[in-house]
Amino acid sequence: MNSWFLAALIVTAGVFIPSTESACSGPKGPVGPDGAAGSKGTGTNDNWYVVTQSRNWRQCAWNYADGRDSGVIYTCQFTKEHANTALYVQYNAVMRICCCHGCCTRWYFTFDGSECSAPNKIEGVVYMANYYNADLHRYRKVQGYCTNLGAGTINVAVNVGTCSGYGYYDAYSGWNSVSRIIIEEVPPSPYGD
């Protein structure tokens, strides 16, 4: 059935429904003029701060070796600007354990003396077996996010100590190279982690 006949039939019945197959359409017209500019928005999340050109981050770097087997290796003070943000931290250094078999040493972050509890601890371990006389200095990285820290000044420290279920062993941090702690304040994760 032709679309014009169907449209005429519907109009005759007292109801008009325009057809998508109308034979009376012409060519597309020109683009209209631009509309007035809209007002400035407030952002998508009112719990977050106004985005600026600067980021809140810090790097603390040093060039000396630390032979301690337990305790604070270095502390980097950081001022966190917002309560609902997270801190990203990273420790880059040469780390090793020596002269043992079936041994483990742990490098980890503390925030004002306590380990992160949300979402979890930020740590890395070095385990060695079957190399009693090995003295292997290797570059390693420990990194993660901590989400349960309030705003204000925070002492971010990298520490060395024992692994769970192990004793103290001959640890060494920062041999013959620069070590560093990197800290950055970041928005909360959209995934809730």
Short mmCIF file of N, CA and C in Angstrom, two decimals:
data_model
loop_
_atom_site.label_atom_id
_atom_site.label_comp_id
_atom_site.label_asym_id
_atom_site.label_seq_id
_atom_site.Cartn_x
_atom_site.Cartn_y
_atom_site.Cartn_z
N MET A 1 0.85 -1.17 0.00
CA MET A 1 0.00 0.00 0.00
C MET A 1 0.90 1.23 0.00
N ASN A 2 0.60 2.24 -0.81
CA ASN A 2 1.38 3.46 -0.88
C ASN A 2 1.22 4.26 0.41
N SER A 3 2.31 4.94 0.80
CA SER A 3 2.29 5.69 2.05
C SER A 3 1.32 6.88 1.97
N TRP A 4 1.16 7.53 0.78
CA TRP A 4 0.23 8.67 0.69
C TRP A 4 -1.20 8.21 0.84
N PHE A 5 -1.51 7.00 0.32
CA PHE A 5 -2.85 6.46 0.46
C PHE A 5 -3.16 6.13 1.91
N LEU A 6 -2.16 5.55 2.64
CA LEU A 6 -2.33 5.21 4.05
C LEU A 6 -2.53 6.48 4.88
N ALA A 7 -1.75 7.53 4.60
CA ALA A 7 -1.90 8.80 5.32
C ALA A 7 -3.28 9.40 5.08
N ALA A 8 -3.76 9.35 3.85
CA ALA A 8 -5.09 9.88 3.52
C ALA A 8 -6.16 9.09 4.24
N LEU A 9 -6.00 7.78 4.32
CA LEU A 9 -6.96 6.92 4.99
C LEU A 9 -7.02 7.25 6.48
N ILE A 10 -5.87 7.48 7.11
CA ILE A 10 -5.83 7.80 8.54
C ILE A 10 -6.45 9.16 8.80
N VAL A 11 -6.19 10.18 7.91
CA VAL A 11 -6.77 11.49 8.08
C VAL A 11 -8.29 11.41 7.95
N THR A 12 -8.76 10.58 7.04
CA THR A 12 -10.20 10.42 6.83
C THR A 12 -10.86 9.86 8.08
N ALA A 13 -10.12 9.01 8.81
CA ALA A 13 -10.68 8.42 10.02
C ALA A 13 -10.62 9.39 11.20
N GLY A 14 -10.07 10.59 11.00
CA GLY A 14 -10.03 11.59 12.06
C GLY A 14 -8.75 11.58 12.87
N VAL A 15 -7.76 10.78 12.48
CA VAL A 15 -6.49 10.71 13.19
C VAL A 15 -5.39 10.96 12.19
N PHE A 16 -4.45 11.81 12.52
CA PHE A 16 -3.33 12.04 11.61
C PHE A 16 -2.05 11.56 12.27
N ILE A 17 -1.35 10.63 11.63
CA ILE A 17 -0.05 10.14 12.09
C ILE A 17 0.91 10.37 10.94
N PRO A 18 1.93 11.23 11.11
CA PRO A 18 2.84 11.47 10.01
C PRO A 18 3.63 10.21 9.68
N SER A 19 3.86 10.01 8.43
CA SER A 19 4.59 8.83 7.95
C SER A 19 6.08 9.15 7.89
N THR A 20 6.92 8.16 8.23
CA THR A 20 8.36 8.33 8.12
C THR A 20 8.82 8.19 6.68
N GLU A 21 7.92 7.72 5.84
CA GLU A 21 8.27 7.54 4.42
C GLU A 21 7.63 8.62 3.57
N SER A 22 7.47 9.81 4.13
CA SER A 22 6.80 10.89 3.42
C SER A 22 7.52 11.27 2.15
N ALA A 23 6.79 11.39 1.08
CA ALA A 23 7.35 11.78 -0.21
C ALA A 23 7.44 13.28 -0.33
N CYS A 24 6.99 14.03 0.69
CA CYS A 24 6.96 15.48 0.62
C CYS A 24 8.13 16.14 1.32
N SER A 25 9.20 15.42 1.66
CA SER A 25 10.33 16.06 2.35
C SER A 25 11.32 16.59 1.33
N GLY A 26 11.92 17.74 1.67
CA GLY A 26 12.88 18.38 0.79
C GLY A 26 14.31 18.16 1.27
N PRO A 27 15.26 18.88 0.69
CA PRO A 27 16.66 18.74 1.11
C PRO A 27 16.88 19.34 2.50
N LYS A 28 17.94 18.89 3.18
CA LYS A 28 18.28 19.37 4.53
C LYS A 28 18.67 20.84 4.46
N GLY A 29 18.21 21.64 5.40
CA GLY A 29 18.49 23.07 5.43
C GLY A 29 19.85 23.37 6.04
N PRO A 30 20.26 24.66 6.01
CA PRO A 30 21.55 25.06 6.57
C PRO A 30 21.53 25.01 8.10
N VAL A 31 22.73 24.96 8.71
CA VAL A 31 22.86 24.94 10.16
C VAL A 31 22.46 26.30 10.72
N GLY A 32 21.72 26.29 11.81
CA GLY A 32 21.25 27.53 12.42
C GLY A 32 22.36 28.24 13.19
N PRO A 33 22.08 29.45 13.69
CA PRO A 33 23.09 30.22 14.42
C PRO A 33 23.38 29.58 15.78
N ASP A 34 24.58 29.88 16.32
CA ASP A 34 24.96 29.38 17.64
C ASP A 34 24.09 29.99 18.72
N GLY A 35 23.82 29.23 19.76
CA GLY A 35 23.05 29.72 20.88
C GLY A 35 23.92 30.51 21.85
N ALA A 36 23.30 31.07 22.87
CA ALA A 36 24.03 31.84 23.88
C ALA A 36 24.88 30.89 24.72
N ALA A 37 26.00 31.38 25.24
CA ALA A 37 26.89 30.58 26.08
C ALA A 37 26.19 30.24 27.39
N GLY A 38 26.43 29.02 27.88
CA GLY A 38 25.84 28.59 29.14
C GLY A 38 26.63 29.11 30.33
N SER A 39 26.08 28.95 31.52
CA SER A 39 26.78 29.40 32.73
C SER A 39 27.82 28.36 33.13
N LYS A 40 28.82 28.79 33.92
CA LYS A 40 29.90 27.91 34.36
C LYS A 40 29.34 26.89 35.36
N GLY A 41 29.70 25.61 35.16
CA GLY A 41 29.23 24.55 36.04
C GLY A 41 30.01 24.50 37.34
N THR A 42 29.55 23.64 38.25
CA THR A 42 30.20 23.50 39.56
C THR A 42 31.01 22.22 39.65
N GLY A 43 31.09 21.42 38.60
CA GLY A 43 31.83 20.16 38.66
C GLY A 43 30.88 19.00 38.86
N THR A 44 31.42 17.81 38.78
CA THR A 44 30.59 16.61 38.88
C THR A 44 30.55 16.03 40.28
N ASN A 45 31.42 16.49 41.17
CA ASN A 45 31.46 15.92 42.51
C ASN A 45 31.74 17.05 43.49
N ASP A 46 30.75 17.46 44.26
CA ASP A 46 30.91 18.57 45.18
C ASP A 46 31.82 18.23 46.36
N ASN A 47 32.14 16.95 46.55
CA ASN A 47 33.03 16.56 47.64
C ASN A 47 34.50 16.71 47.25
N TRP A 48 34.79 17.07 46.06
CA TRP A 48 36.16 17.19 45.58
C TRP A 48 36.51 18.66 45.45
N TYR A 49 37.78 18.98 45.49
CA TYR A 49 38.19 20.37 45.43
C TYR A 49 38.23 20.88 43.99
N VAL A 50 38.33 22.19 43.84
CA VAL A 50 38.39 22.81 42.52
C VAL A 50 39.70 22.41 41.86
N VAL A 51 39.62 21.90 40.65
CA VAL A 51 40.82 21.45 39.95
C VAL A 51 41.62 22.66 39.51
N THR A 52 42.91 22.65 39.81
CA THR A 52 43.80 23.74 39.41
C THR A 52 44.91 23.18 38.56
N GLN A 53 45.79 24.06 38.13
CA GLN A 53 46.92 23.64 37.31
C GLN A 53 47.99 22.94 38.13
N SER A 54 47.97 23.05 39.44
CA SER A 54 49.01 22.44 40.26
C SER A 54 48.50 21.18 40.94
N ARG A 55 49.43 20.26 41.20
CA ARG A 55 49.12 19.03 41.91
C ARG A 55 49.90 19.03 43.22
N ASN A 56 49.36 18.39 44.24
CA ASN A 56 50.02 18.33 45.53
C ASN A 56 50.86 17.07 45.60
N TRP A 57 52.17 17.22 45.42
CA TRP A 57 53.07 16.07 45.46
C TRP A 57 54.42 16.50 46.03
N ARG A 58 55.18 15.50 46.46
CA ARG A 58 56.51 15.77 47.00
C ARG A 58 57.41 14.57 46.73
N GLN A 59 58.69 14.88 46.52
CA GLN A 59 59.71 13.84 46.39
C GLN A 59 60.83 14.13 47.38
N CYS A 60 61.20 13.15 48.18
CA CYS A 60 62.35 13.25 49.07
C CYS A 60 63.38 12.25 48.56
N ALA A 61 64.61 12.73 48.31
CA ALA A 61 65.65 11.87 47.75
C ALA A 61 66.92 12.00 48.57
N TRP A 62 67.68 10.92 48.66
CA TRP A 62 68.93 10.91 49.41
C TRP A 62 69.90 9.94 48.73
N ASN A 63 71.18 10.12 48.99
CA ASN A 63 72.19 9.28 48.35
C ASN A 63 73.16 8.75 49.41
N TYR A 64 72.67 7.85 50.22
CA TYR A 64 73.54 7.15 51.18
C TYR A 64 72.93 5.78 51.47
N ALA A 65 73.77 4.88 51.88
CA ALA A 65 73.34 3.52 52.20
C ALA A 65 72.95 3.42 53.67
N ASP A 66 72.03 2.51 53.94
CA ASP A 66 71.56 2.30 55.31
C ASP A 66 71.61 0.81 55.59
N GLY A 67 72.46 0.41 56.52
CA GLY A 67 72.65 -1.01 56.83
C GLY A 67 71.79 -1.52 57.96
N ARG A 68 70.82 -0.74 58.42
CA ARG A 68 70.01 -1.22 59.55
C ARG A 68 69.11 -2.39 59.13
N ASP A 69 68.84 -3.26 60.06
CA ASP A 69 67.98 -4.42 59.82
C ASP A 69 66.56 -4.18 60.32
N SER A 70 66.36 -3.09 61.06
CA SER A 70 65.04 -2.79 61.61
C SER A 70 64.96 -1.29 61.89
N GLY A 71 63.79 -0.70 61.62
CA GLY A 71 63.57 0.70 61.97
C GLY A 71 63.29 1.58 60.77
N VAL A 72 63.22 2.90 61.03
CA VAL A 72 62.93 3.89 60.01
C VAL A 72 64.18 4.15 59.17
N ILE A 73 64.03 4.06 57.86
CA ILE A 73 65.12 4.37 56.94
C ILE A 73 65.11 5.87 56.62
N TYR A 74 63.93 6.42 56.33
CA TYR A 74 63.83 7.84 55.97
C TYR A 74 62.40 8.31 56.21
N THR A 75 62.25 9.58 56.65
CA THR A 75 60.93 10.18 56.85
C THR A 75 60.80 11.41 55.96
N CYS A 76 59.67 11.51 55.28
CA CYS A 76 59.38 12.63 54.38
C CYS A 76 58.07 13.26 54.85
N GLN A 77 58.11 14.53 55.27
CA GLN A 77 56.91 15.20 55.78
C GLN A 77 56.08 15.73 54.61
N PHE A 78 54.77 15.54 54.70
CA PHE A 78 53.87 15.91 53.61
C PHE A 78 52.63 16.58 54.21
N THR A 79 52.12 17.63 53.56
CA THR A 79 50.89 18.28 54.01
C THR A 79 49.75 17.89 53.09
N LYS A 80 48.84 17.09 53.62
CA LYS A 80 47.66 16.63 52.88
C LYS A 80 46.59 17.72 53.00
N GLU A 81 46.06 18.17 51.87
CA GLU A 81 45.16 19.32 51.87
C GLU A 81 43.69 18.99 52.11
N HIS A 82 43.26 17.76 51.82
CA HIS A 82 41.84 17.41 51.89
C HIS A 82 41.65 16.10 52.65
N ALA A 83 40.56 16.01 53.39
CA ALA A 83 40.30 14.82 54.20
C ALA A 83 39.83 13.63 53.38
N ASN A 84 39.16 13.87 52.25
CA ASN A 84 38.56 12.76 51.51
C ASN A 84 39.45 12.23 50.38
N THR A 85 40.70 12.67 50.31
CA THR A 85 41.59 12.20 49.26
C THR A 85 42.41 11.01 49.74
N ALA A 86 43.15 10.41 48.82
CA ALA A 86 44.07 9.32 49.15
C ALA A 86 45.50 9.81 48.95
N LEU A 87 46.45 9.10 49.55
CA LEU A 87 47.86 9.36 49.28
C LEU A 87 48.43 8.20 48.49
N TYR A 88 49.09 8.54 47.39
CA TYR A 88 49.88 7.56 46.64
C TYR A 88 51.32 7.71 47.11
N VAL A 89 51.95 6.61 47.51
CA VAL A 89 53.34 6.64 47.96
C VAL A 89 54.16 5.61 47.19
N GLN A 90 55.45 5.93 47.04
CA GLN A 90 56.35 5.04 46.33
C GLN A 90 57.74 5.17 46.94
N TYR A 91 58.40 4.03 47.16
CA TYR A 91 59.79 3.99 47.63
C TYR A 91 60.60 3.27 46.57
N ASN A 92 61.64 3.95 46.06
CA ASN A 92 62.52 3.37 45.05
C ASN A 92 63.93 3.32 45.63
N ALA A 93 64.53 2.13 45.64
CA ALA A 93 65.88 2.01 46.20
C ALA A 93 66.46 0.64 45.84
N VAL A 94 67.75 0.52 46.08
CA VAL A 94 68.41 -0.78 46.02
C VAL A 94 68.19 -1.43 47.39
N MET A 95 67.72 -2.68 47.39
CA MET A 95 67.46 -3.40 48.64
C MET A 95 68.06 -4.80 48.53
N ARG A 96 68.58 -5.29 49.66
CA ARG A 96 69.11 -6.65 49.66
C ARG A 96 69.12 -7.24 51.06
N ILE A 97 69.13 -8.57 51.11
CA ILE A 97 69.43 -9.30 52.33
C ILE A 97 70.62 -10.19 52.01
N CYS A 98 71.37 -10.54 53.04
CA CYS A 98 72.64 -11.24 52.80
C CYS A 98 72.89 -12.31 53.86
N CYS A 99 73.66 -13.27 53.41
CA CYS A 99 74.33 -14.23 54.30
C CYS A 99 73.35 -15.07 55.12
N CYS A 100 72.31 -15.54 54.46
CA CYS A 100 71.31 -16.34 55.16
C CYS A 100 70.65 -17.30 54.16
N HIS A 101 69.92 -18.27 54.69
CA HIS A 101 69.18 -19.21 53.86
C HIS A 101 67.75 -19.30 54.40
N GLY A 102 66.77 -19.23 53.50
CA GLY A 102 65.37 -19.27 53.94
C GLY A 102 65.03 -18.05 54.77
N CYS A 103 65.49 -16.88 54.32
CA CYS A 103 65.31 -15.66 55.10
C CYS A 103 64.45 -14.65 54.34
N CYS A 104 63.87 -13.71 55.09
CA CYS A 104 62.94 -12.73 54.52
C CYS A 104 63.06 -11.42 55.28
N THR A 105 63.09 -10.32 54.56
CA THR A 105 63.07 -8.98 55.16
C THR A 105 62.00 -8.16 54.46
N ARG A 106 61.40 -7.26 55.20
CA ARG A 106 60.25 -6.49 54.73
C ARG A 106 60.55 -4.99 54.75
N TRP A 107 60.19 -4.29 53.67
CA TRP A 107 60.24 -2.83 53.59
C TRP A 107 58.79 -2.34 53.52
N TYR A 108 58.44 -1.31 54.31
CA TYR A 108 57.04 -0.91 54.40
C TYR A 108 56.92 0.57 54.77
N PHE A 109 55.73 1.14 54.48
CA PHE A 109 55.44 2.53 54.79
C PHE A 109 54.67 2.65 56.10
N THR A 110 54.96 3.75 56.82
CA THR A 110 54.12 4.15 57.96
C THR A 110 53.72 5.61 57.76
N PHE A 111 52.58 5.96 58.35
CA PHE A 111 52.03 7.31 58.29
C PHE A 111 51.84 7.77 59.74
N ASP A 112 52.65 8.73 60.17
CA ASP A 112 52.69 9.15 61.57
C ASP A 112 52.88 7.95 62.50
N GLY A 113 53.73 7.03 62.09
CA GLY A 113 54.11 5.89 62.92
C GLY A 113 53.24 4.65 62.80
N SER A 114 52.13 4.72 62.05
CA SER A 114 51.23 3.56 61.91
C SER A 114 51.15 3.14 60.45
N GLU A 115 51.00 1.85 60.25
CA GLU A 115 50.83 1.36 58.89
C GLU A 115 49.44 1.68 58.37
N CYS A 116 49.31 1.77 57.06
CA CYS A 116 48.02 2.02 56.43
C CYS A 116 47.08 0.85 56.70
N SER A 117 45.81 1.16 56.96
CA SER A 117 44.83 0.09 57.18
C SER A 117 43.73 0.08 56.13
N ALA A 118 43.70 1.08 55.26
CA ALA A 118 42.67 1.11 54.22
C ALA A 118 43.29 1.59 52.91
N PRO A 119 43.32 0.81 51.88
CA PRO A 119 42.71 -0.50 51.87
C PRO A 119 43.56 -1.60 52.52
N ASN A 120 44.90 -1.38 52.67
CA ASN A 120 45.76 -2.39 53.29
C ASN A 120 47.14 -1.82 53.51
N LYS A 121 48.04 -2.62 54.08
CA LYS A 121 49.43 -2.22 54.28
C LYS A 121 50.09 -1.97 52.93
N ILE A 122 51.11 -1.11 52.93
CA ILE A 122 51.91 -0.86 51.72
C ILE A 122 53.30 -1.40 52.02
N GLU A 123 53.64 -2.52 51.41
CA GLU A 123 54.86 -3.24 51.77
C GLU A 123 55.43 -4.02 50.60
N GLY A 124 56.67 -4.44 50.75
CA GLY A 124 57.33 -5.34 49.82
C GLY A 124 58.34 -6.17 50.60
N VAL A 125 58.53 -7.42 50.19
CA VAL A 125 59.47 -8.29 50.90
C VAL A 125 60.52 -8.83 49.93
N VAL A 126 61.66 -9.16 50.51
CA VAL A 126 62.72 -9.85 49.76
C VAL A 126 62.97 -11.16 50.50
N TYR A 127 62.86 -12.26 49.77
CA TYR A 127 63.08 -13.60 50.32
C TYR A 127 64.27 -14.21 49.59
N MET A 128 65.08 -14.97 50.32
CA MET A 128 66.23 -15.62 49.70
C MET A 128 66.42 -17.01 50.29
N ALA A 129 66.72 -17.97 49.42
CA ALA A 129 67.02 -19.34 49.85
C ALA A 129 68.10 -19.92 48.92
N ASN A 130 68.90 -20.83 49.46
CA ASN A 130 69.93 -21.55 48.69
C ASN A 130 71.05 -20.66 48.18
N TYR A 131 71.22 -19.48 48.76
CA TYR A 131 72.31 -18.58 48.36
C TYR A 131 72.94 -17.98 49.61
N TYR A 132 73.46 -18.80 50.50
CA TYR A 132 73.93 -18.33 51.80
C TYR A 132 74.97 -17.22 51.69
N ASN A 133 75.85 -17.27 50.71
CA ASN A 133 76.91 -16.26 50.58
C ASN A 133 76.57 -15.16 49.58
N ALA A 134 75.36 -15.14 49.06
CA ALA A 134 74.98 -14.14 48.06
C ALA A 134 74.83 -12.76 48.69
N ASP A 135 75.31 -11.75 47.96
CA ASP A 135 75.20 -10.36 48.40
C ASP A 135 74.67 -9.55 47.21
N LEU A 136 73.42 -9.85 46.82
CA LEU A 136 72.83 -9.32 45.59
C LEU A 136 72.06 -8.03 45.86
N HIS A 137 72.64 -6.91 45.43
CA HIS A 137 71.98 -5.61 45.56
C HIS A 137 71.13 -5.39 44.32
N ARG A 138 69.83 -5.23 44.50
CA ARG A 138 68.91 -5.08 43.37
C ARG A 138 67.98 -3.89 43.60
N TYR A 139 67.72 -3.17 42.51
CA TYR A 139 66.75 -2.06 42.56
C TYR A 139 65.35 -2.64 42.71
N ARG A 140 64.58 -2.06 43.63
CA ARG A 140 63.21 -2.52 43.87
C ARG A 140 62.31 -1.32 44.15
N LYS A 141 61.01 -1.55 44.05
CA LYS A 141 60.02 -0.49 44.27
C LYS A 141 58.90 -1.02 45.15
N VAL A 142 58.50 -0.22 46.13
CA VAL A 142 57.34 -0.49 46.98
C VAL A 142 56.39 0.68 46.78
N GLN A 143 55.12 0.40 46.44
CA GLN A 143 54.19 1.49 46.16
C GLN A 143 52.76 1.08 46.49
N GLY A 144 51.90 2.09 46.68
CA GLY A 144 50.49 1.82 46.93
C GLY A 144 49.74 3.08 47.31
N TYR A 145 48.44 2.91 47.58
CA TYR A 145 47.55 4.00 47.96
C TYR A 145 47.06 3.77 49.39
N CYS A 146 46.95 4.86 50.15
CA CYS A 146 46.36 4.80 51.48
C CYS A 146 45.19 5.78 51.52
N THR A 147 44.01 5.30 51.93
CA THR A 147 42.79 6.09 51.81
C THR A 147 42.21 6.61 53.12
N ASN A 148 42.75 6.23 54.26
CA ASN A 148 42.10 6.60 55.53
C ASN A 148 42.89 7.65 56.30
N LEU A 149 43.47 8.62 55.61
CA LEU A 149 44.28 9.64 56.26
C LEU A 149 43.57 10.99 56.19
N GLY A 150 43.50 11.69 57.30
CA GLY A 150 42.87 13.00 57.33
C GLY A 150 43.77 14.07 56.75
N ALA A 151 43.25 15.28 56.64
CA ALA A 151 44.03 16.41 56.15
C ALA A 151 45.02 16.85 57.23
N GLY A 152 46.12 17.48 56.77
CA GLY A 152 47.11 17.99 57.71
C GLY A 152 48.49 17.45 57.41
N THR A 153 49.44 17.76 58.30
CA THR A 153 50.82 17.32 58.13
C THR A 153 50.96 15.86 58.53
N ILE A 154 51.58 15.08 57.66
CA ILE A 154 51.76 13.63 57.89
C ILE A 154 53.23 13.29 57.69
N ASN A 155 53.79 12.54 58.64
CA ASN A 155 55.15 12.03 58.50
C ASN A 155 55.10 10.68 57.80
N VAL A 156 55.50 10.67 56.53
CA VAL A 156 55.49 9.44 55.72
C VAL A 156 56.89 8.85 55.81
N ALA A 157 56.98 7.63 56.33
CA ALA A 157 58.29 7.00 56.54
C ALA A 157 58.35 5.64 55.86
N VAL A 158 59.53 5.33 55.34
CA VAL A 158 59.80 3.98 54.84
C VAL A 158 60.64 3.28 55.91
N ASN A 159 60.26 2.04 56.20
CA ASN A 159 60.86 1.26 57.28
C ASN A 159 61.35 -0.07 56.76
N VAL A 160 62.22 -0.69 57.53
CA VAL A 160 62.67 -2.06 57.24
C VAL A 160 62.46 -2.87 58.51
N GLY A 161 62.12 -4.15 58.34
CA GLY A 161 61.89 -5.00 59.50
C GLY A 161 61.67 -6.44 59.12
N THR A 162 61.07 -7.17 60.02
CA THR A 162 60.90 -8.61 59.83
C THR A 162 59.64 -8.94 59.03
N CYS A 163 59.71 -10.03 58.30
CA CYS A 163 58.52 -10.61 57.67
C CYS A 163 57.79 -11.44 58.73
N SER A 164 56.51 -11.62 58.55
CA SER A 164 55.74 -12.44 59.49
C SER A 164 56.29 -13.86 59.51
N GLY A 165 56.63 -14.35 60.69
CA GLY A 165 57.14 -15.71 60.85
C GLY A 165 58.64 -15.85 60.67
N TYR A 166 59.36 -14.73 60.49
CA TYR A 166 60.81 -14.76 60.30
C TYR A 166 61.47 -13.84 61.32
N GLY A 167 62.77 -14.04 61.50
CA GLY A 167 63.53 -13.19 62.42
C GLY A 167 64.22 -12.06 61.67
N TYR A 168 65.25 -11.48 62.31
CA TYR A 168 66.02 -10.40 61.71
C TYR A 168 67.18 -10.97 60.90
N TYR A 169 67.43 -10.35 59.74
CA TYR A 169 68.53 -10.77 58.88
C TYR A 169 69.32 -9.54 58.45
N ASP A 170 70.42 -9.76 57.78
CA ASP A 170 71.31 -8.69 57.36
C ASP A 170 70.70 -7.96 56.16
N ALA A 171 70.01 -6.85 56.43
CA ALA A 171 69.36 -6.06 55.38
C ALA A 171 70.24 -4.87 54.99
N TYR A 172 70.02 -4.35 53.80
CA TYR A 172 70.76 -3.19 53.32
C TYR A 172 69.85 -2.42 52.39
N SER A 173 69.82 -1.11 52.53
CA SER A 173 68.93 -0.26 51.74
C SER A 173 69.73 0.87 51.12
N GLY A 174 69.64 1.05 49.82
CA GLY A 174 70.23 2.21 49.15
C GLY A 174 71.71 2.10 48.86
N TRP A 175 72.15 1.08 48.23
CA TRP A 175 73.58 0.91 47.92
C TRP A 175 73.97 1.61 46.62
N ASN A 176 74.94 2.52 46.70
CA ASN A 176 75.61 3.12 45.53
C ASN A 176 74.66 3.82 44.55
N SER A 177 73.56 4.37 45.03
CA SER A 177 72.61 5.05 44.14
C SER A 177 71.65 5.91 44.97
N VAL A 178 70.90 6.77 44.28
CA VAL A 178 69.92 7.63 44.93
C VAL A 178 68.68 6.81 45.28
N SER A 179 68.16 7.01 46.48
CA SER A 179 66.88 6.43 46.91
C SER A 179 65.87 7.57 46.99
N ARG A 180 64.60 7.24 46.88
CA ARG A 180 63.60 8.31 46.94
C ARG A 180 62.26 7.80 47.45
N ILE A 181 61.52 8.73 48.07
CA ILE A 181 60.12 8.54 48.42
C ILE A 181 59.34 9.55 47.58
N ILE A 182 58.28 9.09 46.92
CA ILE A 182 57.40 9.96 46.15
C ILE A 182 56.01 9.90 46.80
N ILE A 183 55.43 11.07 47.04
CA ILE A 183 54.11 11.16 47.68
C ILE A 183 53.24 12.07 46.83
N GLU A 184 51.99 11.65 46.58
CA GLU A 184 51.06 12.51 45.84
C GLU A 184 49.66 12.34 46.40
N GLU A 185 48.99 13.48 46.60
CA GLU A 185 47.59 13.48 47.02
C GLU A 185 46.72 13.31 45.79
N VAL A 186 45.83 12.34 45.81
CA VAL A 186 45.02 12.01 44.63
C VAL A 186 43.54 11.94 45.00
N PRO A 187 42.64 12.12 44.01
CA PRO A 187 41.20 12.00 44.31
C PRO A 187 40.84 10.60 44.79
N PRO A 188 39.74 10.47 45.51
CA PRO A 188 39.31 9.13 45.92
C PRO A 188 39.01 8.27 44.70
N SER A 189 39.23 6.98 44.82
CA SER A 189 38.97 6.06 43.72
C SER A 189 37.47 5.98 43.42
N PRO A 190 37.08 6.01 42.14
CA PRO A 190 35.66 5.86 41.81
C PRO A 190 35.18 4.43 42.08
N TYR A 191 36.11 3.51 42.34
CA TYR A 191 35.74 2.11 42.62
C TYR A 191 35.62 1.83 44.11
N GLY A 192 35.95 2.81 44.95
CA GLY A 192 35.84 2.64 46.38
C GLY A 192 36.98 1.87 47.02
N ASP A 193 38.07 1.66 46.29
CA ASP A 193 39.19 0.89 46.83
C ASP A 193 40.16 1.78 47.59
#
